Short mmCIF file of C-alpha atoms in Angstrom, two decimals:
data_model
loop_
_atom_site.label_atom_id
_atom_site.label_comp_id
_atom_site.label_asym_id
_atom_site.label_seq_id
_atom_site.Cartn_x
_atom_site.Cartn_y
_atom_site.Cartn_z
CA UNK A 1 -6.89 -8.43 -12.73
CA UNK A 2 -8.87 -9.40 -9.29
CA UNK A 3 -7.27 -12.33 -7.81
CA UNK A 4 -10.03 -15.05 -6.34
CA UNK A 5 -7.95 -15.08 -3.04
CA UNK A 6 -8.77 -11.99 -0.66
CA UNK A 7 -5.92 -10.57 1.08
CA UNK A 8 -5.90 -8.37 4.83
CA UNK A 9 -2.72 -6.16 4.52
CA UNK A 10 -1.74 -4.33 8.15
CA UNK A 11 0.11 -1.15 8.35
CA UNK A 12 3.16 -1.96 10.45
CA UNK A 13 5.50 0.17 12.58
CA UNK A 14 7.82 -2.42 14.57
CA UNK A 15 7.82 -5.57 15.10
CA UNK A 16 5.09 -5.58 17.61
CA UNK A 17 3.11 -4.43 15.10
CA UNK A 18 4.14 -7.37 12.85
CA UNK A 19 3.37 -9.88 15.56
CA UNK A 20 0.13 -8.69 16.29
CA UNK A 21 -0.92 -8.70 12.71
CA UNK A 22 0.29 -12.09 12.23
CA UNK A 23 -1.20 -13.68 15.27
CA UNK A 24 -4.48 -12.06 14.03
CA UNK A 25 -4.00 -13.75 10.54
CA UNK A 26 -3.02 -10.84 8.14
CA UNK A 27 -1.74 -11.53 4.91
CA UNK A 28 1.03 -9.14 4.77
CA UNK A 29 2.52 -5.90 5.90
CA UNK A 30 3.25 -2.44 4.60
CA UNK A 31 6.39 -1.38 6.93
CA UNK A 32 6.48 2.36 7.31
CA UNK A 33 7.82 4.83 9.82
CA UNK A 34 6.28 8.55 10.41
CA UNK A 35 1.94 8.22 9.97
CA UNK A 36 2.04 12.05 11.23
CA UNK A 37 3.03 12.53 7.32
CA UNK A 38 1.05 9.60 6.44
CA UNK A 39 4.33 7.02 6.28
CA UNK A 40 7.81 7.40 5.17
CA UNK A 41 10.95 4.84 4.36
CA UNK A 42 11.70 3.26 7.83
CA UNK A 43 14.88 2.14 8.88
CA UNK A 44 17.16 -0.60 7.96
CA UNK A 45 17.13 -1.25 11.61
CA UNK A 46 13.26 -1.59 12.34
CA UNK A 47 13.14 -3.42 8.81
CA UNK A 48 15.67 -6.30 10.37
CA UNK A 49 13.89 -6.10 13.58
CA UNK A 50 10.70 -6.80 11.76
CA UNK A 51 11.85 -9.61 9.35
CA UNK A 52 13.34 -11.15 12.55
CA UNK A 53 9.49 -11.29 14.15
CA UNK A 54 7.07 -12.32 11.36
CA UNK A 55 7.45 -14.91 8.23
CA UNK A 56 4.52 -12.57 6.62
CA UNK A 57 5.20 -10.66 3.37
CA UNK A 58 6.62 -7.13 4.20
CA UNK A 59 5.77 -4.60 1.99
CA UNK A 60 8.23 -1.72 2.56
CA UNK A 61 7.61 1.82 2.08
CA UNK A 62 9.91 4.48 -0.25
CA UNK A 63 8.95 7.49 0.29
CA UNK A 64 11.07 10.52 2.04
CA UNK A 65 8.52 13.59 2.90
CA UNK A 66 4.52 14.00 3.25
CA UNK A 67 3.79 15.15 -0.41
CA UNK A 68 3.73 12.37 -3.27
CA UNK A 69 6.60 14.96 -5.10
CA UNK A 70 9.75 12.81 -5.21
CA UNK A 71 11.79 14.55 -2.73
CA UNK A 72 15.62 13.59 -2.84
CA UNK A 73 15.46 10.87 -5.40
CA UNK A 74 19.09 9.33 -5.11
CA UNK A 75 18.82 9.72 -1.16
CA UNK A 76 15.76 7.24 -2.23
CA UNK A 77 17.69 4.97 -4.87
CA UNK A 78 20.12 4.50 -1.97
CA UNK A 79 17.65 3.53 0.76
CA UNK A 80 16.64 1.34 -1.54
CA UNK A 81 19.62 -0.29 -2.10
CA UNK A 82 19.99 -0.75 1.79
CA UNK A 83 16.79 -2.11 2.48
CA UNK A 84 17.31 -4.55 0.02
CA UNK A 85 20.64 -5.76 1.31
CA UNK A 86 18.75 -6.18 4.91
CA UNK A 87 16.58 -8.48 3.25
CA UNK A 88 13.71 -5.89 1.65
CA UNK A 89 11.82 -7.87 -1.12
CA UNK A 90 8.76 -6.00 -1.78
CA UNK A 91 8.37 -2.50 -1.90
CA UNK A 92 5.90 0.32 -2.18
CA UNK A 93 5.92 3.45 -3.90
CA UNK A 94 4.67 6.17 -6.39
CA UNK A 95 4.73 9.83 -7.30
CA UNK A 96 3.29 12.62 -9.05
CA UNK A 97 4.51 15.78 -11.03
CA UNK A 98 3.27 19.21 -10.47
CA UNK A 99 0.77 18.72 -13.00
CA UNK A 100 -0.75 15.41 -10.92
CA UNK A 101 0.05 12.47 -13.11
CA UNK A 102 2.14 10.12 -12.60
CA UNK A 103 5.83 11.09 -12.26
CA UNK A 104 6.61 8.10 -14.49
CA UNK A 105 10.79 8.99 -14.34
CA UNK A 106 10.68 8.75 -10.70
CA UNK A 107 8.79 5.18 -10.77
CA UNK A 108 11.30 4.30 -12.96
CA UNK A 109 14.59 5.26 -11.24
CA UNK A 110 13.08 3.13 -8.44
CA UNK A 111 11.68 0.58 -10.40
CA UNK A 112 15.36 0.00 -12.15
CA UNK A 113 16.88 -0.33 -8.44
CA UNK A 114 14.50 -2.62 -6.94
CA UNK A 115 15.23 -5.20 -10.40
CA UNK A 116 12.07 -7.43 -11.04
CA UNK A 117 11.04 -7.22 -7.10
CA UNK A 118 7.51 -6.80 -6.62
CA UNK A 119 5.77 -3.40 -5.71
CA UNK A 120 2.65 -1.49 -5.41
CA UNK A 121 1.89 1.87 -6.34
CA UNK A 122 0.00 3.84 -3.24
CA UNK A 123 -2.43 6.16 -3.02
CA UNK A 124 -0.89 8.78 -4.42
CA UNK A 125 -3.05 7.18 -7.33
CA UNK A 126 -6.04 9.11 -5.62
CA UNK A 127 -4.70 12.55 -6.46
CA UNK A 128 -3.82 11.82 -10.21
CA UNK A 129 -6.28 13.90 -12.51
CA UNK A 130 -7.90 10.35 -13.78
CA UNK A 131 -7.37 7.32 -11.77
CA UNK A 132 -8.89 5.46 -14.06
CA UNK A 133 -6.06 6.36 -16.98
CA UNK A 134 -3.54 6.47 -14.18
CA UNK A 135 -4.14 2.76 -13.68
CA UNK A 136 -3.15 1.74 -17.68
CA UNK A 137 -0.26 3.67 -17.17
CA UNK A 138 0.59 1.61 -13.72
CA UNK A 139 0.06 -1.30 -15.94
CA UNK A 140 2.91 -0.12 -18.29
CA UNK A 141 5.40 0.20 -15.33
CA UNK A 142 4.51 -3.29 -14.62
CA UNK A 143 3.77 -2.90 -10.48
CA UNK A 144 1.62 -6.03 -9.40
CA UNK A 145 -0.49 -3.62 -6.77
CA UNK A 146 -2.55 -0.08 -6.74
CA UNK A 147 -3.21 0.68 -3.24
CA UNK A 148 -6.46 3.02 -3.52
CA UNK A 149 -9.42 4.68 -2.03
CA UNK A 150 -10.72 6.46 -4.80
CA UNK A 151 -10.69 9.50 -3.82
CA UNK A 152 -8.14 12.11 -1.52
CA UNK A 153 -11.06 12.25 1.04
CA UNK A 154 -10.73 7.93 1.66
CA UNK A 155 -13.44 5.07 0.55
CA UNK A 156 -16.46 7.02 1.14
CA UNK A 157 -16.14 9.85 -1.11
CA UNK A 158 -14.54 7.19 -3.31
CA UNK A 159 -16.40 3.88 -3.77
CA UNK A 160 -17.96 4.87 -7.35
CA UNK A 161 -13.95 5.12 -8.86
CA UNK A 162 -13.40 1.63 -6.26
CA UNK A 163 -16.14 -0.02 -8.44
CA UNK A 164 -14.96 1.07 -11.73
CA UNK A 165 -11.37 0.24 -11.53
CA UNK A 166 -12.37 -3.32 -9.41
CA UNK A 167 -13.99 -3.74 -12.79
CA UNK A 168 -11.06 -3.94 -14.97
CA UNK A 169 -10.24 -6.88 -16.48
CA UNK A 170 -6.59 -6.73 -16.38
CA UNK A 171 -3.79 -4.16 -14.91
CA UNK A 172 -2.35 -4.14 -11.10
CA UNK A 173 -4.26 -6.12 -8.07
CA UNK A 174 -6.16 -3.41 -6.48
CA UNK A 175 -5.64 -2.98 -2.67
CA UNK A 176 -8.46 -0.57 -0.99
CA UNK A 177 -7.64 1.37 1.63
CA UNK A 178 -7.54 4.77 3.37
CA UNK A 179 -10.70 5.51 5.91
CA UNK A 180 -11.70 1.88 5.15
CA UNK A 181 -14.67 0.86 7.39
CA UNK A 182 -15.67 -2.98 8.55
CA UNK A 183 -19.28 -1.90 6.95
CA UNK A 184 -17.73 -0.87 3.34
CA UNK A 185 -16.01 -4.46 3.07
CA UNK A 186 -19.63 -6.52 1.84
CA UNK A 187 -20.12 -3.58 -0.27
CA UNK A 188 -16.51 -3.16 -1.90
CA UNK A 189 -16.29 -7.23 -1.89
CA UNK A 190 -19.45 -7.97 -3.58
CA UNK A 191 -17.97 -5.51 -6.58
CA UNK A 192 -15.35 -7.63 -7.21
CA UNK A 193 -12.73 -6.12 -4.63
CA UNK A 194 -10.23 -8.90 -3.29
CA UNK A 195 -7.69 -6.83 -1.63
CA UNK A 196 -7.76 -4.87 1.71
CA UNK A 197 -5.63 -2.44 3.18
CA UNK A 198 -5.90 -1.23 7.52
CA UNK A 199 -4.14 0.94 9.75
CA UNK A 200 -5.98 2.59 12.02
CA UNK A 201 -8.56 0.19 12.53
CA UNK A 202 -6.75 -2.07 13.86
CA UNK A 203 -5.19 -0.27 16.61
CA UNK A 204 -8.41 0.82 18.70
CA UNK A 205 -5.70 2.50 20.75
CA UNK A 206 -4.36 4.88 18.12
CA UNK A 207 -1.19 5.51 16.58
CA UNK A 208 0.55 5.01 19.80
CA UNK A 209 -0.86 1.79 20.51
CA UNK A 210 0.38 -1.48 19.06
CA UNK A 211 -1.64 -3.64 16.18
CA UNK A 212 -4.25 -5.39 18.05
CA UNK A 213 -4.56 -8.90 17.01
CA UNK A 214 -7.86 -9.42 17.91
CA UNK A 215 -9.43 -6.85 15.76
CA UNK A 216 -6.68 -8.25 12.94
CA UNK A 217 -8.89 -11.43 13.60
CA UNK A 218 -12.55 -9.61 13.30
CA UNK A 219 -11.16 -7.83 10.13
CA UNK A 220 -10.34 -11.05 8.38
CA UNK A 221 -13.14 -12.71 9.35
CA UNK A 222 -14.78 -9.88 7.34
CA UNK A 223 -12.94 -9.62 4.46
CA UNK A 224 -12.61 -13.59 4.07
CA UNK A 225 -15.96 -14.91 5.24
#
């Protein structure tokens, strides 16, 4: 399962976003609109506006309300469709059913519309009754990513579940973030975690401030040193 190559991936907004992360030397992006609900499905317009200002991987975000309950699930199949058409070519996604496992006929319906793309299921993994099973069933649906932190309460409260699924032998890459601090990285990495997820910390001006490529920089300096 764990790749040999670490990866940085940057929460992105707008294309400022983008071209901070780049110039700091991310790996990739997850595009999302709305972190007040924790990120929703941006626009085809900010999507285009970011493709036009980075050659990273973009990551894009499906997801249309602040639970992980599919909300309007055709109003989703035909974002989908649109984002794809404005050049969309990885995606992100997941949901759960009221009895927190994986809604596995919502995947799907997405799944069947984004047709072989790759896509990684988020942290809605962290609310599942048992991650650990969750992640063999991720493996059946075939994404290449589980964005995690191990627990609803981020990496702290969640490194013991971090270690045991960074364990695994096969299954989904497995992307850690949510909380993540620069002094959980030696710890996470030296278990066998490859892949690392920021938002927050690297924008030491909040939400309202833009990526900041320097800390981009000091991040993968951490993660890749």
């Amino acid at each position: 399962m764990s790749s040999k190559t670490p990866l940085l991936e940057v929460i992105a907004l707008d294309a400022a976003d983008a071209e901070g992360a780049q110039a700091g030397g991310a790996d990739r992006l997850e595009l999302v609109a709305d972190m007040a609900q924790d990120g929703l499905t941006p626009s085809v317009e900010t999507l285009r506006d970011v493709l036009s200002a980075t050659d990273l991987p973009v990551r894009v975000m499906l997801r249309d309300n602040g639970s992980f309950a599919v909300g309007d699930l055709e109003g989703l199949r035909a974002d989908t469709a649109r984002l794809i058409d404005a050049g969309a070519r990885e995606f992100v996604f997941g949901f759960l059913n009221i009895d927190s496992e994986i809604d596995v006929d919502a995947c799907e319906a997405l799944i069947k519309e984004i047709d072989g793309l790759p896509w990684t299921f988020h942290r809605a993994i962290d609310r599942t009754r048992d991650p650990l099973r969750a992640y063999d069933q991720l493996t059946a649906l075939g994404c290449d990513t589980v964005l995690a932190a191990g627990h609803p309460n981020g990496v702290a409260s969640g490194l013991s579940v971090l270690q045991r699924l960074a364990q695994r032998e096969s299954g989904p890459e497995l992307l850690v973030g949510g909380g993540l601090r620069a002094q959980q990285v030696h710890l996470l990495r030296a278990g066998g975690v490859r892949g690392f997820h920021v938002g927050s910390a690297v924008r030491p001006g909040g939400w309202q401030a833009p990526v900041d490529a320097e800390t981009v920089r000091h991040w993968v300096d951490l993660v890749k040193s």
